[in-house]
Amino acid sequence: MSDQLKFIVEKLNKEPFKKNYNLITFDSLEPMQLLQVLNDVLAKIDPKHSVDIREEMPDQTAKRMLSVLGILKYKPPGNIGDMSVFRQGLVVGSKPVIHPVLFWLLQRTNELKKRAYLSRFLVRLEVPEEFLQDDVVSETNMQYEELMANFKIIHKECEQLKSSGFSTAEIRRDISAMEEEKDQLLKRVERLKKRVETVQNHQRMLEIARQLRVEKEREESLAQQKQEQKNQLFHAEQRLQRAQHQLKNMRHAAADAKPEGLMKRLEEEMKFHSYMVSEKLPKELESKQQTLHFLQKVVTEPAMGQADLTELEEKIHEVNLQINQLIENRMRNDPMDDKLSLFRQQAAIIARKKETKAEELQEAKEEIANIEREIAQKSTQARDIDGSEVLRGDEFKHYVSKLRFKSSVYKKKRQELAELSAENGVLQRTEEILKQRHENIQQQLQAIEQKKGILGYSDTQEELERVSALKSEVDEMKGRTLDDMSDMVKKLNSRIAEKKSALAPVIKELRPLRQRCQELTQEHDDKKVQYDSCAAGLESNRSKLEQEVRGLKEECSQAESQYNYINLMKRGVEIQIQRAADEMKAYVSPDPQDRRKAIREQYSRNILEQENLGKALREKQKLVRESHGPNMKQVKMWRDFEKLMECKKLCFQKQQQASIGQVIQGGGEDLLIL
């Protein structure tokens, strides 16, 4: 512990702290002073913690220190295992907690400075999932992650450059070479300056050159803006594609929303993708790599002749013979190998079948995706034409099953209706026959009564029997009704008495409750009237405030856009003014080196050099014009000489082509060619 205190005091007394402590004064520090020392050390590591803890709440101080210690990846020692104890000790400024923290921080200050610097850019900002559903928030989060990844790459490259280092000898050689180039450029600038000063209107030419430079810079800025717009368009198209893909997946998932179906489909997809990743794709990749290696080997080899091809064919023939011999030997040697070969063949066949099925499945998936796209197009077309939603999935199956059930019910009812209509026809025919028989019997009975002199007796007898039967039924019903009524009255009286006795205490309790209900109803009506009036007033005030807020937001956005536009214009004007001031300062400077740096002087020198070059070219043109006539005569003479030689050549060829023994006459002489 004493060594730890000595180390802390020694580090605090050095740069950049300069505390002038000794062991006694440091050990006698108050908790608040000790916390201030810890805060000063943290401020040297990360300047944003440079605060006075007396002006800060203790909870905020402890929270801030805990967060920075967490970023710096500080772990409490073994004797402070409980985080609550460590947090409490940090709040109250306990020495057993503060001293180990100071010792750890002062041991690795440079490393922690680097870590604190990186934490400002690499500590991830956690965004809740419900906020990520918004497109703007999701896009901003993706850009934030891309920038973080780019920062990591750039920081690694920077560290590599720092650690690589260049030798001093190389740097000195580069400096000497650059100084020589500088001297040469200065001499050349001096020469060009002297040439330009003698040219007329060199000020005008310098102004034109300056305008040309400004236009070129503007062209570069416009090209850069065009490229930025193209990049933004490309990113927007990518976001649109991602959103369309997410929408398609969500619609596809909503079509089969049952948990069992989802789990089954996910298991099938997982098996298929695991097979593709672990077996099929590695084999295809390996075969492609072998083919690529073979093609690269073929490309690197020199061109082959017929002898090389013959030699290769002989080698292939020999290797095939060796392979056939090995296969025959294996088939003759061990019968177990034959069994294993059968199993191997079966395994190979199964593997090939598996691969073909996987390919068929992949093709089927692609076909399903195409069909789904066509279905989506057709459904949108149907929705545009009809205006109703197209059934699909479980809804269509339910609709089909419902139609089938209704069709079966319809068939059964139609069959029952046919049976009932047939039975109705039979019963109608039976009724007609019975009516006809009854009429015949009545006619016979009337004829017999008329013979006996008692016409109408049977009708009277039937009427009397019917009336007597009705009277007996009515009497019986009256008796039953009276008995029932008397029993019912007794039962009702007894039940009324029971209900009265049971409801008597309830009625006593209900009377004050009714009065209370009336009072509450009246109070509720009054409060409701007050609430409605207050709500109406608040609603009107809210609508007014919303309109005011909307107008203020629009004014704020307009003012902000105007401010940004004016600020940009101001920056552009300042840059142009600064460039003009630098140009004027360099041009009017008494120092010749500064004047050489001026663009006006440079363009003047360039103009003078070009004018000298033009003079030289004009002199050369004059020489060419003067020598043009003699040269053309010489060319004509050479062409005539060439034609003459061509004629001599043709004559010589004709003499050579003459047959043997031919006599040629020319020049007054006869020649015989043997």
XYZ file of C-alpha atoms in Angstrom:
674
model
C 0.000 0.000 0.000
C 2.880 2.385 0.792
C 4.438 1.656 -2.626
C 1.130 2.466 -4.234
C 0.894 5.811 -2.397
C 4.511 6.647 -3.291
C 3.817 5.983 -6.970
C 0.634 8.142 -6.907
C 2.383 11.039 -5.120
C 5.374 10.848 -7.481
C 3.152 10.968 -10.590
C 0.992 13.782 -9.210
C 4.052 15.924 -8.475
C 5.277 15.645 -12.086
C 3.965 17.192 -15.279
C 1.174 17.923 -16.062
C -0.328 17.841 -12.526
C 2.350 19.596 -10.308
C 0.454 19.033 -7.051
C 3.479 19.289 -4.657
C 2.177 16.530 -2.379
C 4.038 14.326 0.034
C 2.833 11.113 1.628
C 1.469 12.881 4.701
C -0.391 15.655 2.909
C -1.808 13.295 0.313
C -2.983 10.829 2.961
C -4.613 13.652 4.948
C -6.745 14.899 2.047
C -10.478 15.253 2.628
C -12.877 13.031 0.625
C -13.997 16.011 -1.493
C -10.362 16.971 -2.215
C -9.527 13.356 -3.081
C -12.461 13.234 -5.516
C -11.225 16.502 -7.064
C -7.760 14.946 -7.569
C -9.384 11.933 -9.266
C -11.453 14.276 -11.448
C -8.281 16.224 -12.420
C -6.590 12.989 -13.510
C -9.662 12.042 -15.539
C -9.670 15.549 -17.075
C -6.090 15.058 -18.280
C -7.168 11.801 -19.903
C -10.410 13.221 -21.352
C -10.711 17.054 -21.334
C -14.520 17.018 -21.228
C -14.351 15.998 -17.527
C -12.570 19.228 -16.567
C -15.180 20.457 -14.040
C -15.293 21.563 -10.416
C -17.074 18.862 -8.432
C -18.216 21.440 -5.867
C -20.546 22.832 -8.528
C -21.919 19.380 -9.348
C -24.319 17.087 -7.492
C -22.671 14.019 -5.856
C -24.934 11.616 -7.754
C -24.038 13.242 -11.076
C -20.332 13.128 -10.191
C -20.489 9.445 -9.294
C -22.512 8.629 -12.417
C -20.065 10.524 -14.660
C -17.002 8.885 -13.086
C -18.555 5.426 -13.262
C -19.363 5.914 -16.951
C -15.840 7.067 -17.836
C -14.270 4.250 -15.786
C -16.523 1.796 -17.615
C -15.388 3.214 -20.966
C -11.743 2.955 -19.844
C -12.475 -0.700 -18.790
C -11.459 -0.321 -15.163
C -12.120 -3.358 -12.972
C -12.210 -2.926 -9.174
C -9.620 -4.968 -7.225
C -10.507 -8.295 -5.671
C -11.216 -6.902 -2.217
C -13.988 -4.651 -3.677
C -16.086 -7.264 -5.411
C -19.500 -5.719 -4.837
C -20.317 -2.933 -7.296
C -22.685 -1.274 -4.824
C -19.846 -0.950 -2.295
C -17.557 0.458 -4.999
C -20.251 2.905 -6.127
C -20.902 4.028 -2.543
C -17.180 4.471 -1.906
C -16.861 6.539 -5.071
C -19.738 8.790 -3.965
C -18.307 9.448 -0.468
C -14.644 9.631 -1.621
C -13.397 6.581 0.276
C -9.615 6.134 0.204
C -9.665 2.305 -0.280
C -11.715 2.953 -3.440
C -10.033 6.118 -4.802
C -6.384 5.088 -4.300
C -6.505 1.950 -6.519
C -8.323 3.957 -9.204
C -5.623 6.663 -9.161
C -2.854 4.044 -9.210
C -4.437 2.308 -12.220
C -5.022 5.573 -14.105
C -1.527 6.991 -13.520
C 0.136 3.734 -14.593
C -1.296 3.856 -18.158
C -2.148 7.496 -18.859
C -1.108 7.519 -22.532
C -2.992 4.316 -23.313
C -6.108 5.618 -21.563
C -5.912 8.932 -23.461
C -6.040 6.991 -26.689
C -8.932 4.866 -25.423
C -10.866 7.959 -24.280
C -10.321 9.577 -27.681
C -11.592 6.471 -29.472
C -14.588 6.159 -27.124
C -15.996 9.449 -28.424
C -16.365 7.846 -31.854
C -16.712 4.113 -31.165
C -19.114 3.904 -28.187
C -22.303 2.701 -29.848
C -25.503 4.618 -29.240
C -28.243 2.121 -28.390
C -31.511 2.849 -30.226
C -34.709 1.015 -29.116
C -36.177 -1.441 -31.570
C -39.509 0.373 -31.793
C -37.719 3.516 -33.020
C -35.801 1.528 -35.641
C -39.097 0.716 -37.373
C -39.089 4.294 -38.694
C -37.355 4.547 -42.078
C -35.561 7.819 -41.302
C -34.256 6.560 -37.940
C -33.180 3.234 -39.479
C -31.385 5.001 -42.344
C -29.622 7.380 -39.923
C -28.565 4.441 -37.742
C -27.132 2.617 -40.773
C -25.177 5.725 -41.801
C -23.934 6.045 -38.209
C -22.681 2.430 -38.250
C -21.003 2.927 -41.654
C -19.222 6.048 -40.412
C -18.078 4.150 -37.331
C -16.663 1.350 -39.488
C -14.914 3.899 -41.744
C -13.413 5.579 -38.676
C -12.014 2.227 -37.494
C -10.371 1.607 -40.875
C -8.912 5.122 -41.087
C -7.629 4.978 -37.519
C -5.887 1.657 -38.196
C -4.247 3.091 -41.314
C -3.137 6.154 -39.354
C -1.612 3.990 -36.613
C 0.185 1.886 -39.213
C 1.618 5.005 -40.822
C 2.740 6.304 -37.439
C 4.376 3.014 -36.520
C 5.980 2.463 -39.946
C 8.191 5.611 -39.966
C 10.695 6.693 -42.601
C 14.474 6.803 -42.284
C 16.157 10.197 -41.878
C 18.487 9.521 -44.813
C 15.539 9.089 -47.173
C 13.897 12.233 -45.850
C 17.126 14.205 -46.300
C 17.504 12.958 -49.851
C 13.925 13.927 -50.603
C 14.485 17.391 -49.096
C 17.648 17.962 -51.150
C 15.910 16.815 -54.335
C 12.956 19.108 -53.615
C 15.323 22.051 -52.998
C 17.019 21.438 -56.336
C 13.663 21.310 -58.083
C 12.705 24.509 -56.282
C 15.842 26.319 -57.536
C 15.196 25.139 -61.084
C 11.596 26.320 -60.913
C 12.658 29.704 -59.539
C 15.110 30.194 -62.403
C 12.477 29.196 -64.932
C 9.964 31.574 -63.330
C 12.455 34.426 -63.582
C 12.981 33.775 -67.271
C 9.267 33.595 -67.975
C 8.659 36.770 -65.972
C 11.156 38.717 -68.064
C 9.504 37.454 -71.251
C 5.979 38.378 -70.120
C 6.859 41.910 -69.065
C 7.723 42.794 -72.651
C 4.347 41.615 -74.002
C 1.568 44.121 -74.610
C -1.759 43.836 -72.697
C -0.314 41.327 -70.249
C -2.652 42.672 -67.527
C -5.655 41.822 -69.662
C -4.273 38.346 -70.311
C -3.722 37.805 -66.591
C -7.315 38.807 -65.873
C -8.586 36.365 -68.501
C -6.394 33.612 -67.037
C -7.764 34.347 -63.553
C -11.335 34.102 -64.839
C -10.434 30.832 -66.546
C -9.122 29.444 -63.267
C -12.298 30.513 -61.433
C -14.485 28.841 -64.043
C -12.452 25.657 -63.843
C -12.852 25.586 -60.072
C -16.567 26.137 -60.488
C -16.697 23.315 -63.010
C -14.936 21.012 -60.555
C -17.366 21.958 -57.772
C -20.350 21.328 -60.056
C -18.916 17.961 -61.077
C -18.471 17.096 -57.412
C -22.072 18.107 -56.659
C -23.243 15.979 -59.585
C -21.343 12.985 -58.225
C -22.840 13.549 -54.770
C -26.334 13.666 -56.275
C -25.639 10.410 -58.113
C -24.455 8.800 -54.877
C -27.556 9.994 -53.049
C -29.748 8.621 -55.848
C -27.940 5.283 -55.666
C -28.398 5.123 -51.868
C -32.074 6.024 -52.236
C -32.565 3.229 -54.785
C -30.852 0.793 -52.436
C -33.122 1.864 -49.577
C -36.152 1.415 -51.842
C -35.031 -2.094 -52.794
C -34.465 -2.997 -49.131
C -37.891 -1.654 -48.188
C -39.569 -3.570 -51.023
C -37.769 -6.741 -49.977
C -38.840 -6.265 -46.334
C -42.429 -5.598 -47.421
C -42.438 -8.748 -49.535
C -41.090 -10.853 -46.648
C -43.642 -9.407 -44.230
C -46.512 -10.108 -46.613
C -45.271 -13.611 -47.204
C -45.007 -14.182 -43.442
C -48.504 -12.759 -42.859
C -49.995 -15.263 -45.333
C -49.167 -18.122 -42.948
C -49.460 -16.558 -39.502
C -49.913 -19.783 -37.507
C -47.031 -20.621 -35.136
C -46.873 -24.266 -36.229
C -46.678 -23.340 -39.884
C -44.026 -20.702 -39.201
C -41.912 -23.120 -37.159
C -42.231 -25.827 -39.780
C -41.312 -23.467 -42.578
C -38.352 -22.071 -40.618
C -37.096 -25.596 -39.889
C -37.320 -26.532 -43.568
C -35.530 -23.351 -44.617
C -32.861 -23.910 -41.954
C -32.265 -27.493 -43.139
C -32.104 -26.380 -46.761
C -29.750 -23.470 -46.071
C -27.538 -25.598 -43.800
C -27.263 -28.194 -46.559
C -26.481 -25.508 -49.132
C -23.858 -23.874 -46.899
C -22.219 -27.011 -45.511
C -22.347 -29.396 -48.496
C -23.472 -28.055 -51.852
C -21.902 -24.599 -52.010
C -18.472 -25.706 -50.662
C -18.339 -28.468 -53.293
C -19.284 -26.062 -56.063
C -16.763 -23.519 -54.772
C -14.055 -26.171 -54.642
C -14.829 -27.332 -58.176
C -14.807 -23.730 -59.442
C -11.488 -23.117 -57.694
C -10.008 -26.274 -59.209
C -11.231 -25.235 -62.648
C -9.814 -21.741 -62.133
C -6.483 -23.169 -60.975
C -6.384 -25.487 -63.976
C -7.202 -22.626 -66.373
C -4.558 -20.400 -64.787
C -2.054 -23.201 -65.108
C -2.989 -23.646 -68.764
C -2.674 -19.900 -69.374
C 0.750 -19.675 -67.736
C 2.178 -22.595 -69.726
C 3.780 -21.860 -73.125
C 2.115 -22.736 -76.413
C 2.063 -26.491 -77.118
C 2.924 -28.117 -80.392
C 1.772 -31.385 -81.954
C 4.542 -33.347 -80.242
C 3.504 -32.060 -76.814
C -0.125 -32.986 -77.495
C 0.887 -36.495 -78.560
C 2.965 -36.925 -75.393
C 0.048 -35.779 -73.233
C -2.330 -38.208 -74.970
C 0.099 -41.062 -74.312
C 0.332 -40.101 -70.640
C -3.471 -39.968 -70.381
C -3.709 -43.410 -71.993
C -1.154 -44.828 -69.544
C -2.945 -43.325 -66.545
C -6.281 -44.748 -67.720
C -4.697 -48.209 -68.049
C -3.290 -47.941 -64.520
C -6.688 -46.900 -63.183
C -8.389 -49.861 -64.881
C -5.779 -52.273 -63.464
C -6.245 -50.882 -59.955
C -10.017 -51.266 -60.244
C -9.647 -54.917 -61.427
C -7.217 -55.698 -58.604
C -9.541 -54.217 -56.012
C -12.491 -56.187 -57.369
C -10.502 -59.451 -57.307
C -8.793 -59.043 -53.930
C -11.259 -58.551 -51.091
C -14.992 -59.383 -51.127
C -15.549 -56.914 -48.291
C -14.378 -54.152 -50.577
C -17.111 -55.217 -53.009
C -19.710 -54.788 -50.291
C -18.235 -51.458 -49.378
C -18.205 -50.469 -53.028
C -21.920 -51.229 -53.191
C -22.512 -49.032 -50.188
C -20.307 -46.362 -51.698
C -22.236 -46.536 -54.935
C -25.499 -46.262 -53.036
C -24.152 -43.332 -51.035
C -22.978 -41.656 -54.234
C -26.371 -42.226 -55.855
C -28.124 -40.793 -52.789
C -25.769 -37.812 -52.754
C -26.444 -37.179 -56.454
C -30.177 -37.478 -55.841
C -29.849 -35.071 -52.932
C -27.996 -32.585 -55.111
C -30.574 -32.888 -57.884
C -33.402 -32.466 -55.390
C -31.659 -29.414 -53.920
C -31.324 -27.936 -57.398
C -34.967 -28.748 -58.119
C -35.931 -27.135 -54.813
C -33.933 -24.040 -55.681
C -35.587 -23.875 -59.098
C -38.985 -24.422 -57.487
C -38.308 -21.588 -55.060
C -37.353 -19.311 -57.911
C -40.479 -20.383 -59.801
C -42.587 -19.753 -56.681
C -41.057 -16.297 -56.353
C -41.864 -15.559 -60.001
C -45.412 -16.869 -59.573
C -45.846 -14.774 -56.425
C -44.743 -11.706 -58.338
C -47.241 -12.525 -61.095
C -49.967 -13.103 -58.481
C -49.173 -9.758 -56.881
C -49.392 -8.062 -60.272
C -52.652 -9.818 -61.127
C -54.119 -9.003 -57.699
C -53.229 -5.327 -58.109
C -54.792 -5.339 -61.579
C -57.926 -7.063 -60.249
C -58.110 -4.606 -57.344
C -57.834 -1.700 -59.752
C -60.569 -3.135 -61.997
C -63.021 -4.576 -59.445
C -62.064 -2.710 -56.284
C -62.347 -5.862 -54.098
C -59.572 -7.824 -52.417
C -58.535 -11.133 -53.999
C -58.747 -14.124 -51.668
C -55.647 -16.257 -51.230
C -54.049 -18.661 -48.814
C -56.188 -19.800 -45.883
C -59.010 -17.427 -46.793
C -59.390 -19.042 -50.227
C -59.284 -22.549 -48.693
C -61.945 -21.577 -46.148
C -64.074 -20.088 -48.928
C -63.747 -23.281 -51.026
C -64.629 -25.539 -48.062
C -67.624 -23.327 -47.294
C -68.801 -23.592 -50.916
C -68.406 -27.370 -50.826
C -70.444 -27.633 -47.621
C -73.170 -25.450 -49.075
C -73.240 -27.476 -52.299
C -73.604 -30.751 -50.342
C -76.406 -29.256 -48.222
C -78.082 -28.007 -51.391
C -77.948 -31.477 -52.967
C -79.454 -33.095 -49.843
C -82.236 -30.545 -49.624
C -82.980 -30.929 -53.325
C -83.239 -34.729 -52.905
C -85.539 -34.344 -49.877
C -87.649 -31.862 -51.830
C -88.000 -34.371 -54.706
C -89.051 -37.114 -52.261
C -91.559 -34.818 -50.553
C -93.006 -33.721 -53.904
C -93.441 -37.394 -54.919
C -95.087 -38.258 -51.584
C -97.305 -35.178 -51.903
C -98.501 -36.424 -55.290
C -99.343 -39.857 -53.820
C -101.213 -38.312 -50.894
C -103.182 -35.994 -53.178
C -104.237 -38.972 -55.289
C -105.240 -40.924 -52.160
C -107.217 -37.935 -50.921
C -109.103 -37.698 -54.215
C -109.966 -41.419 -54.142
C -111.190 -41.213 -50.520
C -113.258 -38.140 -51.289
C -114.837 -39.931 -54.237
C -115.638 -42.984 -52.062
C -117.069 -40.746 -49.351
C -119.338 -39.037 -51.880
C -120.526 -42.401 -53.189
C -121.303 -43.644 -49.664
C -123.132 -40.400 -48.848
C -125.240 -40.759 -51.978
C -126.096 -44.375 -51.096
C -126.961 -43.350 -47.512
C -129.229 -40.525 -48.710
C -131.016 -42.903 -51.091
C -131.660 -45.408 -48.256
C -132.910 -42.589 -45.915
C -135.199 -41.342 -48.668
C -136.645 -44.870 -49.073
C -137.250 -45.180 -45.326
C -138.707 -41.654 -45.080
C -136.002 -40.293 -42.683
C -134.004 -38.043 -45.055
C -131.278 -36.049 -43.154
C -131.073 -38.411 -40.190
C -127.402 -39.193 -40.597
C -126.427 -35.524 -40.858
C -128.406 -34.687 -37.718
C -126.860 -37.614 -35.859
C -123.358 -36.545 -36.805
C -124.053 -32.968 -35.781
C -125.406 -34.064 -32.367
C -122.377 -36.279 -31.757
C -120.033 -33.501 -32.700
C -121.753 -30.973 -30.431
C -121.816 -33.408 -27.472
C -118.105 -34.122 -27.956
C -117.311 -30.406 -28.023
C -119.377 -29.808 -24.854
C -117.600 -32.572 -22.968
C -114.208 -31.218 -24.007
C -115.174 -27.688 -22.935
C -116.438 -28.902 -19.545
C -113.285 -30.866 -18.963
C -111.132 -27.895 -19.918
C -113.096 -25.609 -17.563
C -112.572 -28.001 -14.690
C -108.898 -28.319 -15.354
C -108.556 -24.561 -15.792
C -110.240 -23.777 -12.476
C -108.062 -26.264 -10.615
C -104.955 -24.938 -12.246
C -105.903 -21.364 -11.518
C -106.561 -22.066 -7.860
C -103.224 -23.895 -7.520
C -101.434 -21.106 -9.343
C -102.987 -18.435 -7.100
C -101.876 -20.318 -4.000
C -98.360 -20.698 -5.314
C -98.161 -17.048 -6.331
C -99.371 -15.866 -2.922
C -96.827 -18.031 -1.147
C -94.020 -16.868 -3.447
C -95.069 -13.223 -3.076
C -94.968 -13.575 0.686
C -91.528 -15.173 0.538
C -90.216 -12.473 -1.791
C -91.652 -9.707 0.415
C -90.026 -11.147 3.505
C -86.733 -11.569 1.616
C -86.863 -8.112 0.000
C -87.856 -6.160 3.098
C -84.273 -5.602 4.417
C -83.028 -4.981 0.896
C -85.706 -2.330 0.338
C -84.699 -0.649 3.577
C -81.096 -0.520 2.388
C -82.117 0.562 -1.100
C -84.026 3.678 -0.018
C -80.961 5.697 1.110
C -79.035 4.367 -1.861
C -81.704 5.650 -4.239
C -81.492 9.066 -2.628
C -77.679 8.941 -2.892
C -77.977 7.864 -6.546
C -80.203 10.841 -7.315
C -77.722 13.188 -5.665
C -74.783 11.651 -7.548
C -76.707 11.774 -10.803
C -77.381 15.454 -10.298
C -73.729 16.074 -9.404
C -72.599 14.033 -12.411
C -74.803 16.101 -14.719
C -73.348 19.332 -13.305
C -69.779 18.066 -13.587
C -70.421 16.809 -17.101
C -71.690 20.232 -18.146
C -68.575 21.822 -16.625
C -66.320 19.229 -18.275
C -67.922 19.736 -21.696
C -67.497 23.500 -21.482
C -63.896 23.184 -20.247
C -63.067 20.571 -22.905
C -64.539 22.771 -25.623
C -62.449 25.722 -24.406
C -59.279 23.637 -24.188
C -59.908 22.143 -27.614
C -60.285 25.581 -29.157
C -57.147 26.777 -27.350
C -55.269 23.656 -28.474
C -56.273 24.170 -32.096
C -55.166 27.804 -31.904
C -51.841 26.812 -30.323
C -51.306 24.095 -32.944
C -51.890 26.627 -35.709
C -49.474 29.048 -34.048
C -46.859 26.287 -33.563
C -47.267 25.195 -37.177
C -46.825 28.757 -38.395
C -43.788 29.275 -36.133
C -42.241 26.019 -37.357
C -42.695 27.100 -40.954
C -41.178 30.496 -40.169
C -38.312 28.786 -38.329
C -37.634 26.422 -41.227
C -37.739 29.314 -43.708
C -35.443 31.392 -41.536
C -33.091 28.460 -41.071
C -32.927 27.752 -44.795
C -32.389 31.458 -45.490
C -29.674 31.560 -42.828
C -27.919 28.537 -44.312
C -28.143 30.015 -47.808
C -26.778 33.378 -46.653
C -24.044 31.635 -44.671
C -23.004 29.620 -47.717
C -23.014 32.728 -49.899
C -20.987 34.523 -47.252
C -18.432 31.723 -47.149
C -18.142 31.720 -50.932
C -17.661 35.503 -51.015
C -15.105 35.322 -48.198
C -13.160 32.651 -50.041
C -13.187 34.719 -53.229
C -12.137 37.849 -51.328
C -9.353 35.915 -49.612
C -8.123 34.574 -52.947
C -8.216 38.058 -54.470
C -6.364 39.495 -51.446
C -3.714 36.770 -51.623
C -3.307 37.384 -55.367
C -3.019 41.149 -54.901
C -0.635 40.759 -51.976
C 1.608 38.442 -53.954
C 1.500 40.715 -57.021
C 2.355 43.990 -55.219
C 4.855 42.411 -52.829
C 8.413 43.854 -53.079
C 9.833 40.380 -52.521
C 10.554 38.843 -55.967
C 9.888 35.330 -54.666
C 6.369 36.283 -53.521
C 5.746 37.996 -56.854
C 6.819 34.846 -58.660
C 4.111 32.918 -56.767
C 1.379 35.213 -58.084
C -0.861 33.621 -60.687
C -0.694 36.764 -62.779
C 3.082 36.494 -63.024
C 2.899 32.787 -63.825
C 0.419 33.318 -66.636
C 2.457 36.252 -67.956
C 5.500 34.015 -68.150
C 3.476 31.293 -69.855
C 2.102 33.793 -72.387
C 5.602 35.118 -73.165
C 6.894 31.580 -73.638
C 4.039 30.737 -75.986
C 4.606 33.919 -77.992
C 8.304 33.075 -78.407
C 7.299 29.590 -79.488
C 4.890 31.159 -82.014
C 7.680 33.345 -83.399
C 9.936 30.340 -83.856
C 7.140 28.456 -85.607
C 6.437 31.401 -87.919
C 10.135 31.545 -88.887
C 10.068 27.831 -89.558
C 6.931 28.302 -91.675
C 8.681 31.040 -93.680
C 11.622 28.733 -94.380
C 9.255 25.990 -95.477
C 7.428 28.339 -97.867
C 10.714 29.552 -99.411
C 11.971 26.012 -100.032
C 8.595 24.673 -101.172
C 9.091 25.348 -104.975
C 12.568 23.743 -105.335
C 11.505 20.857 -103.168
C 8.411 20.194 -105.307
C 10.591 20.261 -108.487
C 12.940 17.781 -106.862
C 10.017 15.543 -105.906
C 8.732 15.674 -109.500
C 12.166 14.732 -110.830
C 12.356 11.803 -108.460
C 8.904 10.607 -109.526
C 9.894 10.810 -113.214
C 13.070 8.907 -112.413
C 10.962 6.262 -110.625
C 8.692 5.893 -113.685
C 11.746 5.546 -115.958
C 13.157 2.808 -113.767
C 9.794 1.037 -113.749
C 9.773 1.068 -117.577
C 13.299 -0.347 -117.694
C 12.258 -3.052 -115.253
C 9.269 -4.039 -117.413
C 11.416 -4.159 -120.571
C 13.945 -6.357 -118.847
C 11.228 -8.723 -117.634
C 9.823 -8.980 -121.191
C 13.279 -9.832 -122.557
C 13.649 -12.554 -119.916
C 10.223 -14.007 -120.734
C 10.973 -14.383 -124.508
C 11.091 -18.053 -125.630
C 14.296 -19.854 -126.709
C 15.148 -19.689 -130.432
C 13.070 -16.543 -130.972
C 14.534 -13.920 -133.255
C 14.270 -10.394 -131.955
C 14.770 -7.515 -134.354
C 15.740 -4.166 -132.926
C 18.131 -1.403 -133.675
C 18.754 -2.751 -137.239
C 20.079 -6.076 -135.891
C 18.614 -9.620 -135.657
C 19.136 -11.496 -132.323
C 18.646 -15.244 -131.817
C 18.030 -16.365 -128.201
C 19.291 -19.930 -127.632
